[in-house]
XYZ file of N, CA and C in Angstrom:
282
model
N -57.321 -158.838 -105.288
C -58.434 -159.678 -104.878
C -59.001 -160.445 -106.074
N -59.165 -159.756 -107.193
C -59.690 -160.394 -108.393
C -58.716 -161.467 -108.870
N -57.434 -161.189 -108.781
C -56.428 -162.163 -109.206
C -56.518 -163.430 -108.349
N -56.770 -163.288 -107.071
C -56.916 -164.440 -106.183
C -58.125 -165.280 -106.580
N -59.239 -164.650 -106.897
C -60.441 -165.356 -107.341
C -60.173 -166.072 -108.656
N -59.500 -165.425 -109.577
C -59.189 -166.018 -110.878
C -58.278 -167.225 -110.705
N -57.354 -167.174 -109.775
C -56.419 -168.279 -109.553
C -57.085 -169.432 -108.804
N -57.928 -169.154 -107.823
C -58.516 -170.199 -106.987
C -59.781 -170.833 -107.576
N -60.481 -170.134 -108.458
C -61.743 -170.653 -108.965
C -61.594 -171.996 -109.699
N -60.678 -172.145 -110.655
C -60.577 -173.439 -111.361
C -60.255 -174.627 -110.450
N -59.270 -174.541 -109.543
C -59.025 -175.703 -108.672
C -60.205 -176.022 -107.744
N -60.889 -174.994 -107.253
C -62.053 -175.231 -106.393
C -63.194 -175.871 -107.176
N -63.383 -175.447 -108.412
C -64.416 -176.041 -109.254
C -64.104 -177.508 -109.543
N -62.864 -177.816 -109.844
C -62.463 -179.205 -110.102
C -62.639 -180.047 -108.845
N -62.265 -179.530 -107.686
C -62.444 -180.264 -106.433
C -63.925 -180.534 -106.182
N -64.766 -179.548 -106.421
C -66.208 -179.727 -106.243
C -66.742 -180.804 -107.182
N -66.307 -180.786 -108.426
C -66.760 -181.785 -109.399
C -66.314 -183.195 -109.003
N -65.116 -183.334 -108.482
C -64.644 -184.648 -108.039
C -65.458 -185.161 -106.862
N -65.786 -184.289 -105.929
C -66.605 -184.685 -104.781
C -67.996 -185.086 -105.252
N -68.573 -184.327 -106.150
C -69.915 -184.643 -106.647
C -69.929 -185.963 -107.424
N -68.852 -186.270 -108.118
C -68.776 -187.548 -108.832
C -68.820 -188.712 -107.844
N -68.131 -188.574 -106.724
C -68.157 -189.631 -105.705
C -69.536 -189.760 -105.075
N -70.238 -188.649 -104.930
C -71.587 -188.681 -104.364
C -72.566 -189.334 -105.346
N -72.421 -189.038 -106.626
C -73.354 -189.536 -107.634
C -73.106 -190.978 -108.038
N -71.921 -191.492 -107.842
C -71.584 -192.846 -108.307
C -72.538 -193.916 -107.779
N -72.853 -193.959 -106.490
C -73.806 -194.974 -106.030
C -75.207 -194.798 -106.617
N -75.568 -193.580 -106.970
C -76.882 -193.337 -107.547
C -76.973 -193.856 -108.981
N -75.847 -193.900 -109.682
C -75.836 -194.394 -111.055
C -75.757 -195.905 -111.130
N -75.299 -196.537 -110.063
C -75.126 -197.985 -110.059
C -76.498 -198.661 -110.007
N -76.780 -199.559 -110.940
C -78.080 -200.237 -110.914
C -78.144 -201.250 -109.772
N -79.337 -201.543 -109.349
C -79.562 -202.512 -108.284
C -79.528 -203.914 -108.879
N -78.713 -204.788 -108.308
C -78.592 -206.146 -108.839
C -79.755 -207.016 -108.339
N -79.972 -208.110 -109.044
C -81.046 -209.033 -108.664
C -80.777 -209.612 -107.277
N -79.512 -209.907 -106.978
C -79.161 -210.464 -105.673
C -79.476 -209.477 -104.552
N -79.184 -208.188 -104.788
C -79.493 -207.176 -103.784
C -80.995 -207.072 -103.543
N -81.779 -207.156 -104.614
C -83.230 -207.086 -104.465
C -83.729 -208.293 -103.672
N -83.190 -209.472 -103.956
C -83.592 -210.666 -103.208
C -83.219 -210.537 -101.736
N -82.006 -210.053 -101.459
C -81.588 -209.841 -100.070
C -82.490 -208.808 -99.387
N -82.842 -207.755 -100.129
C -83.724 -206.728 -99.582
C -85.067 -207.328 -99.201
N -85.644 -208.109 -100.105
C -86.960 -208.682 -99.833
C -86.915 -209.678 -98.680
N -85.772 -210.339 -98.479
C -85.634 -211.290 -97.378
C -85.463 -210.605 -96.028
N -84.818 -209.426 -96.009
C -84.443 -208.851 -94.714
C -84.943 -207.423 -94.488
N -85.823 -206.918 -95.321
C -86.292 -205.540 -95.175
C -87.193 -205.396 -93.952
N -87.063 -204.257 -93.303
C -87.943 -203.943 -92.181
C -89.260 -203.390 -92.719
N -90.236 -203.244 -91.852
C -91.530 -202.695 -92.271
C -91.362 -201.275 -92.800
N -90.495 -200.499 -92.188
C -90.246 -199.133 -92.649
C -89.634 -199.098 -94.033
N -88.729 -200.026 -94.308
C -88.106 -200.082 -95.633
C -89.108 -200.526 -96.696
N -89.991 -201.445 -96.356
C -91.039 -201.858 -97.294
C -91.995 -200.689 -97.533
N -92.288 -199.921 -96.501
C -93.112 -198.731 -96.670
C -92.446 -197.712 -97.583
N -91.132 -197.538 -97.438
C -90.396 -196.641 -98.320
C -90.460 -197.138 -99.755
N -90.366 -198.453 -99.948
C -90.486 -199.035 -101.282
C -91.850 -198.698 -101.884
N -92.893 -198.817 -101.099
C -94.242 -198.563 -101.606
C -94.476 -197.084 -101.909
N -93.913 -196.195 -101.085
C -94.195 -194.777 -101.263
C -93.179 -194.046 -102.128
N -91.906 -194.448 -102.061
C -90.854 -193.679 -102.726
C -90.139 -194.425 -103.835
N -90.344 -195.708 -103.966
C -89.704 -196.452 -105.048
C -88.491 -197.245 -104.593
N -87.990 -198.042 -105.531
C -86.917 -198.991 -105.218
C -85.609 -198.296 -104.883
N -85.274 -197.195 -105.552
C -83.981 -196.550 -105.292
C -83.869 -196.072 -103.851
N -84.886 -195.385 -103.376
C -84.831 -194.866 -102.008
C -84.886 -195.996 -100.992
N -85.698 -197.015 -101.254
C -85.789 -198.144 -100.327
C -84.458 -198.888 -100.264
N -83.820 -199.102 -101.415
C -82.525 -199.787 -101.422
C -81.466 -198.941 -100.730
N -81.524 -197.637 -100.895
C -80.573 -196.757 -100.225
C -80.720 -196.858 -98.713
N -81.953 -196.843 -98.240
C -82.218 -196.956 -96.800
C -81.748 -198.307 -96.273
N -81.993 -199.373 -97.049
C -81.599 -200.725 -96.662
C -80.076 -200.851 -96.620
N -79.393 -200.294 -97.643
C -77.918 -200.340 -97.662
C -77.341 -199.589 -96.472
N -77.928 -198.425 -96.154
C -77.442 -197.663 -94.996
C -77.589 -198.469 -93.713
N -78.701 -199.159 -93.552
C -78.917 -199.980 -92.357
C -77.914 -201.128 -92.310
N -77.655 -201.750 -93.449
C -76.705 -202.865 -93.486
C -75.284 -202.406 -93.194
N -74.915 -201.224 -93.712
C -73.576 -200.694 -93.419
C -73.431 -200.429 -91.928
N -74.460 -199.880 -91.312
C -74.443 -199.625 -89.873
C -74.356 -200.913 -89.087
N -75.030 -201.952 -89.550
C -75.004 -203.246 -88.874
C -73.613 -203.869 -88.993
N -72.978 -203.716 -90.141
C -71.649 -204.288 -90.333
C -70.639 -203.634 -89.393
N -70.819 -202.330 -89.136
C -69.905 -201.645 -88.232
C -70.143 -202.050 -86.777
N -71.416 -202.182 -86.396
C -71.756 -202.468 -85.005
C -71.891 -203.956 -84.739
N -72.460 -204.701 -85.688
C -72.768 -206.134 -85.599
C -73.375 -206.524 -84.250
N -74.602 -206.034 -83.962
C -75.262 -206.405 -82.712
C -75.795 -207.830 -82.777
N -76.194 -208.344 -81.640
C -76.819 -209.670 -81.576
C -78.143 -209.616 -82.328
N -78.429 -210.583 -83.198
C -79.702 -210.556 -83.926
C -80.897 -210.606 -82.970
N -81.957 -209.936 -83.359
C -83.160 -209.904 -82.538
C -83.843 -211.264 -82.535
N -84.482 -211.583 -81.420
C -85.219 -212.831 -81.333
C -86.520 -212.718 -82.099
N -86.883 -213.779 -82.762
C -88.157 -213.789 -83.475
C -89.265 -214.183 -82.506
N -90.516 -214.030 -82.934
C -91.644 -214.429 -82.097
C -91.558 -215.911 -81.756
N -91.128 -216.720 -82.715
C -91.033 -218.156 -82.482
C -90.004 -218.444 -81.385
N -88.881 -217.717 -81.399
C -87.855 -217.935 -80.375
C -88.337 -217.486 -79.000
N -89.201 -216.454 -78.967
C -89.763 -216.046 -77.681
C -90.665 -217.134 -77.108
N -91.430 -217.800 -77.956
C -92.350 -218.839 -77.513
C -91.637 -220.152 -77.218
N -90.463 -220.363 -77.840
C -89.699 -221.602 -77.660
C -88.259 -221.273 -77.278
N -88.023 -220.773 -76.065
C -86.669 -220.346 -75.683
C -85.656 -221.487 -75.656
N -86.127 -222.722 -75.555
C -85.178 -223.838 -75.521
C -84.472 -224.019 -76.869
N -85.025 -223.425 -77.943
C -84.429 -223.540 -79.265
C -83.729 -222.256 -79.724
N -83.579 -221.296 -78.837
C -82.965 -220.034 -79.227
C -81.483 -220.208 -79.450
N -80.883 -219.247 -80.145
C -79.448 -219.289 -80.466
C -78.587 -219.213 -79.205
N -79.063 -218.538 -78.174
C -78.258 -218.301 -76.984
C -78.208 -219.517 -76.050
N -79.189 -220.410 -76.144
C -79.197 -221.545 -75.222
C -78.246 -222.637 -75.670
N -77.718 -222.518 -76.917
C -76.706 -223.336 -77.535
C -76.624 -224.694 -77.055
């Protein structure tokens, strides 16, 4: 039993370290100016609240997660208040 632990411990430790490196890589990457500009242009109220309470890293993480989900699903964009008041100019009336 001890021999099995001695043999398996190093490969399991290396595998764990490789997985953790992949998890930490996005956390080490700095936020670019373009990403911040995109965030400020398209952030939801919840993401702006996260920015105010938790800082830029957590807010950018939440924003990136939302964008990744949108890229996978790509739903129809929501109508703005202006489009509700002026349906003749909406994207769908083409």
